[in-house]
PDB file of C-alpha atoms in Angstrom:
ATOM      1  CA  MET A 151       0.000   0.000   0.000  1.00 48.00           C
ATOM      2  CA  LYS A 152       1.361   3.374  -1.020  1.00 65.00           C
ATOM      3  CA  ASN A 153       1.665   6.165   1.518  1.00 72.00           C
ATOM      4  CA  ASN A 154      -0.568   9.054   0.374  1.00 79.00           C
ATOM      5  CA  THR A 155       0.997  11.703   2.591  1.00 87.00           C
ATOM      6  CA  LEU A 156       3.279  14.347   1.208  1.00 88.00           C
ATOM      7  CA  SER A 157       6.719  15.021   2.621  1.00 89.00           C
ATOM      8  CA  VAL A 158       7.717  18.501   3.753  1.00 90.00           C
ATOM      9  CA  PRO A 159       9.824  19.075   0.589  1.00 88.00           C
ATOM     10  CA  GLU A 160       6.881  17.941  -1.581  1.00 90.00           C
ATOM     11  CA  ILE A 161       4.547  20.332   0.232  1.00 93.00           C
ATOM     12  CA  ALA A 162       7.068  23.156  -0.199  1.00 93.00           C
ATOM     13  CA  MET A 163       7.508  22.405  -3.913  1.00 94.00           C
ATOM     14  CA  THR A 164       3.736  22.243  -4.423  1.00 95.00           C
ATOM     15  CA  GLY A 165       3.286  25.588  -2.674  1.00 96.00           C
ATOM     16  CA  MET A 166       6.154  27.123  -4.627  1.00 96.00           C
ATOM     17  CA  PHE A 167       4.543  26.143  -7.927  1.00 97.00           C
ATOM     18  CA  THR A 168       1.222  27.570  -6.710  1.00 98.00           C
ATOM     19  CA  ALA A 169       3.097  30.853  -6.212  1.00 97.00           C
ATOM     20  CA  VAL A 170       4.701  30.606  -9.672  1.00 96.00           C
ATOM     21  CA  LEU A 171       1.244  30.095 -11.178  1.00 97.00           C
ATOM     22  CA  ALA A 172      -0.104  33.092  -9.257  1.00 96.00           C
ATOM     23  CA  VAL A 173       2.723  35.380 -10.412  1.00 95.00           C
ATOM     24  CA  LEU A 174       2.475  34.289 -14.054  1.00 94.00           C
ATOM     25  CA  SER A 175      -1.316  34.764 -13.939  1.00 92.00           C
ATOM     26  CA  ILE A 176      -1.155  38.391 -12.875  1.00 88.00           C
ATOM     27  CA  LEU A 177       0.507  39.525 -16.100  1.00 85.00           C
ATOM     28  CA  GLN A 178      -2.104  40.040 -18.816  1.00 86.00           C
ATOM     29  CA  ILE A 179      -2.875  41.616 -22.147  1.00 87.00           C
ATOM     30  CA  PRO A 180      -6.595  42.544 -22.167  1.00 86.00           C
ATOM     31  CA  MET A 181      -8.630  41.497 -25.203  1.00 82.00           C
ATOM     32  CA  PRO A 182     -12.039  42.742 -26.442  1.00 84.00           C
ATOM     33  CA  SER A 183     -13.618  39.325 -25.754  1.00 77.00           C
ATOM     34  CA  GLY A 184     -12.956  39.657 -22.024  1.00 75.00           C
ATOM     35  CA  VAL A 185     -10.506  36.714 -22.119  1.00 79.00           C
ATOM     36  CA  PRO A 186      -6.987  38.176 -21.751  1.00 82.00           C
ATOM     37  CA  ILE A 187      -3.680  36.789 -23.001  1.00 86.00           C
ATOM     38  CA  THR A 188      -1.714  35.480 -20.017  1.00 89.00           C
ATOM     39  CA  LEU A 189       1.063  33.083 -19.067  1.00 94.00           C
ATOM     40  CA  GLN A 190      -1.373  30.935 -17.064  1.00 94.00           C
ATOM     41  CA  THR A 191      -1.376  28.102 -19.589  1.00 96.00           C
ATOM     42  CA  PHE A 192       2.411  27.889 -19.471  1.00 97.00           C
ATOM     43  CA  ALA A 193       2.385  27.961 -15.660  1.00 98.00           C
ATOM     44  CA  VAL A 194      -0.348  25.311 -15.327  1.00 98.00           C
ATOM     45  CA  ALA A 195       1.426  23.001 -17.788  1.00 98.00           C
ATOM     46  CA  LEU A 196       4.712  23.582 -15.956  1.00 98.00           C
ATOM     47  CA  CYS A 197       3.064  22.584 -12.663  1.00 97.00           C
ATOM     48  CA  GLY A 198       1.931  19.312 -14.222  1.00 97.00           C
ATOM     49  CA  TYR A 199       5.158  18.511 -16.026  1.00 97.00           C
ATOM     50  CA  VAL A 200       7.344  19.222 -12.984  1.00 96.00           C
ATOM     51  CA  LEU A 201       5.141  18.005 -10.129  1.00 96.00           C
ATOM     52  CA  GLY A 202       3.253  15.177 -11.823  1.00 95.00           C
ATOM     53  CA  ALA A 203      -0.496  14.642 -11.912  1.00 96.00           C
ATOM     54  CA  ARG A 204      -1.213  14.372  -8.181  1.00 95.00           C
ATOM     55  CA  LYS A 205       0.916  17.222  -6.842  1.00 96.00           C
ATOM     56  CA  GLY A 206       0.209  19.308  -9.940  1.00 97.00           C
ATOM     57  CA  LEU A 207      -3.537  18.963  -9.338  1.00 97.00           C
ATOM     58  CA  LEU A 208      -2.980  19.924  -5.722  1.00 97.00           C
ATOM     59  CA  SER A 209      -0.976  22.990  -6.734  1.00 98.00           C
ATOM     60  CA  VAL A 210      -3.581  24.240  -9.253  1.00 98.00           C
ATOM     61  CA  ALA A 211      -6.481  23.424  -6.898  1.00 98.00           C
ATOM     62  CA  LEU A 212      -4.735  25.449  -4.187  1.00 98.00           C
ATOM     63  CA  TYR A 213      -4.296  28.342  -6.645  1.00 98.00           C
ATOM     64  CA  LEU A 214      -8.019  28.239  -7.499  1.00 97.00           C
ATOM     65  CA  LEU A 215      -8.998  27.977  -3.845  1.00 97.00           C
ATOM     66  CA  ILE A 216      -6.944  30.964  -2.699  1.00 97.00           C
ATOM     67  CA  GLY A 217      -8.206  32.969  -5.672  1.00 96.00           C
ATOM     68  CA  PHE A 218     -11.845  32.107  -4.969  1.00 95.00           C
ATOM     69  CA  MET A 219     -11.304  32.974  -1.291  1.00 96.00           C
ATOM     70  CA  GLY A 220     -10.174  36.490  -2.167  1.00 95.00           C
ATOM     71  CA  LEU A 221      -6.412  36.532  -2.671  1.00 96.00           C
ATOM     72  CA  PRO A 222      -5.788  38.527  -5.881  1.00 95.00           C
ATOM     73  CA  VAL A 223      -4.007  35.788  -7.866  1.00 95.00           C
ATOM     74  CA  PHE A 224      -6.127  35.671 -11.017  1.00 93.00           C
ATOM     75  CA  THR A 225      -5.463  37.744 -14.137  1.00 88.00           C
ATOM     76  CA  GLY A 226      -4.985  41.412 -13.433  1.00 86.00           C
ATOM     77  CA  MET A 227      -4.731  40.764  -9.679  1.00 91.00           C
ATOM     78  CA  THR A 228      -8.403  39.843  -9.400  1.00 92.00           C
ATOM     79  CA  SER A 229     -10.053  37.263  -7.172  1.00 94.00           C
ATOM     80  CA  GLY A 230     -13.333  35.992  -5.799  1.00 94.00           C
ATOM     81  CA  ILE A 231     -15.845  33.237  -6.426  1.00 93.00           C
ATOM     82  CA  GLY A 232     -17.484  35.511  -9.008  1.00 92.00           C
ATOM     83  CA  LYS A 233     -14.569  34.721 -11.342  1.00 92.00           C
ATOM     84  CA  LEU A 234     -15.916  31.183 -11.567  1.00 90.00           C
ATOM     85  CA  PHE A 235     -19.157  32.586 -12.981  1.00 92.00           C
ATOM     86  CA  GLY A 236     -17.486  35.133 -15.272  1.00 92.00           C
ATOM     87  CA  PHE A 237     -16.377  34.818 -18.876  1.00 91.00           C
ATOM     88  CA  THR A 238     -13.160  32.958 -17.991  1.00 90.00           C
ATOM     89  CA  GLY A 239     -14.605  30.564 -15.395  1.00 94.00           C
ATOM     90  CA  GLY A 240     -14.530  27.546 -17.721  1.00 96.00           C
ATOM     91  CA  PHE A 241     -10.857  28.045 -18.380  1.00 95.00           C
ATOM     92  CA  LEU A 242     -10.175  28.213 -14.644  1.00 96.00           C
ATOM     93  CA  TYR A 243     -11.735  24.839 -13.867  1.00 96.00           C
ATOM     94  CA  GLY A 244     -10.397  23.543 -17.191  1.00 98.00           C
ATOM     95  CA  PHE A 245      -6.894  24.078 -15.796  1.00 98.00           C
ATOM     96  CA  LEU A 246      -7.470  21.004 -13.629  1.00 98.00           C
ATOM     97  CA  PHE A 247      -7.653  18.856 -16.763  1.00 98.00           C
ATOM     98  CA  LEU A 248      -4.638  20.554 -18.308  1.00 98.00           C
ATOM     99  CA  VAL A 249      -2.432  20.013 -15.255  1.00 98.00           C
ATOM    100  CA  PHE A 250      -3.604  16.414 -14.843  1.00 98.00           C
ATOM    101  CA  PHE A 251      -2.861  15.462 -18.452  1.00 97.00           C
ATOM    102  CA  CYS A 252       0.536  17.191 -18.362  1.00 97.00           C
ATOM    103  CA  GLY A 253       1.316  15.411 -15.090  1.00 96.00           C
ATOM    104  CA  ALA A 254       0.289  12.078 -16.583  1.00 95.00           C
ATOM    105  CA  GLY A 255       2.411  12.833 -19.641  1.00 93.00           C
ATOM    106  CA  ILE A 256       5.610  13.421 -17.705  1.00 88.00           C
ATOM    107  CA  ARG A 257       5.500   9.831 -16.439  1.00 86.00           C
ATOM    108  CA  ILE A 258       5.808   8.658 -20.038  1.00 84.00           C
ATOM    109  CA  GLN A 259       9.378   8.585 -21.251  1.00 76.00           C
ATOM    110  CA  LYS A 260       8.421   9.445 -24.852  1.00 84.00           C
ATOM    111  CA  LYS A 261       8.606  13.194 -25.407  1.00 85.00           C
ATOM    112  CA  GLY A 262       6.048  13.270 -28.213  1.00 90.00           C
ATOM    113  CA  THR A 263       3.476  11.361 -26.191  1.00 94.00           C
ATOM    114  CA  ALA A 264       4.008  13.579 -23.151  1.00 95.00           C
ATOM    115  CA  VAL A 265       3.452  16.708 -25.232  1.00 96.00           C
ATOM    116  CA  LEU A 266       0.414  15.204 -26.969  1.00 97.00           C
ATOM    117  CA  LEU A 267      -1.155  14.368 -23.609  1.00 97.00           C
ATOM    118  CA  GLY A 268      -0.542  17.963 -22.519  1.00 97.00           C
ATOM    119  CA  ILE A 269      -2.184  19.236 -25.702  1.00 98.00           C
ATOM    120  CA  ALA A 270      -5.149  16.891 -25.095  1.00 98.00           C
ATOM    121  CA  GLY A 271      -5.552  18.457 -21.636  1.00 98.00           C
ATOM    122  CA  LEU A 272      -5.286  21.892 -23.236  1.00 98.00           C
ATOM    123  CA  LEU A 273      -8.047  21.044 -25.713  1.00 98.00           C
ATOM    124  CA  ILE A 274     -10.335  19.902 -22.884  1.00 98.00           C
ATOM    125  CA  CYS A 275      -9.573  23.176 -21.090  1.00 98.00           C
ATOM    126  CA  HIS A 276     -10.416  25.172 -24.230  1.00 97.00           C
ATOM    127  CA  ILE A 277     -13.655  23.266 -24.856  1.00 97.00           C
ATOM    128  CA  LEU A 278     -14.770  23.862 -21.255  1.00 98.00           C
ATOM    129  CA  GLY A 279     -13.738  27.511 -21.519  1.00 96.00           C
ATOM    130  CA  ALA A 280     -15.660  28.049 -24.770  1.00 97.00           C
ATOM    131  CA  LEU A 281     -18.733  26.175 -23.469  1.00 97.00           C
ATOM    132  CA  HIS A 282     -18.740  28.221 -20.286  1.00 97.00           C
ATOM    133  CA  TYR A 283     -18.219  31.460 -22.218  1.00 96.00           C
ATOM    134  CA  SER A 284     -21.070  30.620 -24.620  1.00 97.00           C
ATOM    135  CA  PHE A 285     -23.391  29.997 -21.663  1.00 96.00           C
ATOM    136  CA  ILE A 286     -22.414  33.238 -19.853  1.00 95.00           C
ATOM    137  CA  ALA A 287     -22.438  35.360 -23.028  1.00 93.00           C
ATOM    138  CA  GLY A 288     -25.637  33.797 -24.366  1.00 94.00           C
ATOM    139  CA  SER A 289     -23.979  32.894 -27.649  1.00 94.00           C
ATOM    140  CA  GLY A 290     -23.638  29.652 -29.539  1.00 95.00           C
ATOM    141  CA  PHE A 291     -20.676  27.368 -28.952  1.00 96.00           C
ATOM    142  CA  PRO A 292     -19.153  27.904 -32.451  1.00 96.00           C
ATOM    143  CA  GLN A 293     -19.231  31.688 -32.021  1.00 96.00           C
ATOM    144  CA  ALA A 294     -17.677  31.419 -28.551  1.00 95.00           C
ATOM    145  CA  PHE A 295     -15.038  28.966 -29.764  1.00 96.00           C
ATOM    146  CA  PHE A 296     -13.983  31.287 -32.597  1.00 95.00           C
ATOM    147  CA  MET A 297     -13.891  34.265 -30.239  1.00 92.00           C
ATOM    148  CA  VAL A 298     -12.233  32.971 -27.050  1.00 92.00           C
ATOM    149  CA  SER A 299     -10.496  29.729 -27.965  1.00 94.00           C
ATOM    150  CA  LEU A 300      -9.251  29.473 -31.530  1.00 95.00           C
ATOM    151  CA  PRO A 301      -7.223  32.717 -31.485  1.00 92.00           C
ATOM    152  CA  TYR A 302      -5.427  31.553 -28.312  1.00 92.00           C
ATOM    153  CA  LEU A 303      -4.742  27.952 -29.328  1.00 95.00           C
ATOM    154  CA  PRO A 304      -1.438  28.536 -31.184  1.00 94.00           C
ATOM    155  CA  LYS A 305      -0.002  30.466 -28.217  1.00 94.00           C
ATOM    156  CA  ASP A 306      -1.302  27.902 -25.760  1.00 96.00           C
ATOM    157  CA  ILE A 307       0.075  24.941 -27.727  1.00 97.00           C
ATOM    158  CA  LEU A 308       3.468  26.680 -27.754  1.00 96.00           C
ATOM    159  CA  SER A 309       3.054  27.282 -24.013  1.00 96.00           C
ATOM    160  CA  VAL A 310       2.532  23.565 -23.374  1.00 97.00           C
ATOM    161  CA  ILE A 311       5.553  22.655 -25.508  1.00 97.00           C
ATOM    162  CA  GLY A 312       7.650  25.347 -23.803  1.00 97.00           C
ATOM    163  CA  ALA A 313       6.525  24.178 -20.360  1.00 97.00           C
ATOM    164  CA  TYR A 314       7.554  20.617 -21.221  1.00 96.00           C
ATOM    165  CA  ALA A 315      11.011  21.781 -22.343  1.00 96.00           C
ATOM    166  CA  ALA A 316      11.376  23.969 -19.245  1.00 96.00           C
ATOM    167  CA  ALA A 317      10.268  21.092 -17.009  1.00 95.00           C
ATOM    168  CA  LEU A 318      12.889  18.775 -18.496  1.00 93.00           C
ATOM    169  CA  ALA A 319      15.630  21.341 -17.862  1.00 94.00           C
ATOM    170  CA  LEU A 320      14.308  22.144 -14.389  1.00 94.00           C
ATOM    171  CA  GLY A 321      14.036  18.457 -13.535  1.00 88.00           C
ATOM    172  CA  LYS A 322      17.690  17.906 -14.440  1.00 89.00           C
ATOM    173  CA  SER A 323      18.757  20.893 -12.348  1.00 90.00           C
ATOM    174  CA  LEU A 324      16.712  19.748  -9.384  1.00 86.00           C
ATOM    175  CA  ALA A 325      18.120  16.234  -9.661  1.00 85.00           C
ATOM    176  CA  ARG A 326      21.711  17.594  -9.721  1.00 87.00           C
ATOM    177  CA  ALA A 327      20.872  19.627  -6.614  1.00 86.00           C
ATOM    178  CA  GLY A 328      19.499  16.528  -4.917  1.00 83.00           C
ATOM    179  CA  VAL A 329      15.947  17.855  -4.731  1.00 81.00           C
ATOM    180  CA  ALA A 330      13.293  15.196  -5.330  1.00 75.00           C
ATOM    181  CA  VAL A 331      10.050  16.348  -6.849  1.00 75.00           C
TER     182      VAL A 331
END
């Protein structure tokens, strides 16, 4: 039977990546659709690729929790449960799928498969984001998809690939330093 408790270094690493996600979420480029360009996708994918599925999920869930509770960690230093019901709410809970798939991908030793799993998680995140947006905006799914998902997909795919490359480099550095993730 596997021990499900986290060690102190694992808790610290999980919290540190929650902070990285928060910092990279604050930076934004506002867009007319109400869905800004951010580095969140990169940060969420990085959490998964470095921490794995379980600790990555914990890190992103902690980020969402502290944001919903009022800490200004969402885009533009915003917060609150109302963000869940706003235009970007679907992307926020979609991050849980993105981080899980990236975390599952890192366990696979084939780079292409790991990246494809991350992109699959990204697509789920985008579908949830567009569905949520279409519901909130009162528009059809195709219109929402073309407005808030399709324009961001190339950047987000590059973010997932970049996060995978960064995670590989970071993992090597951590291993040389004797830090287990």
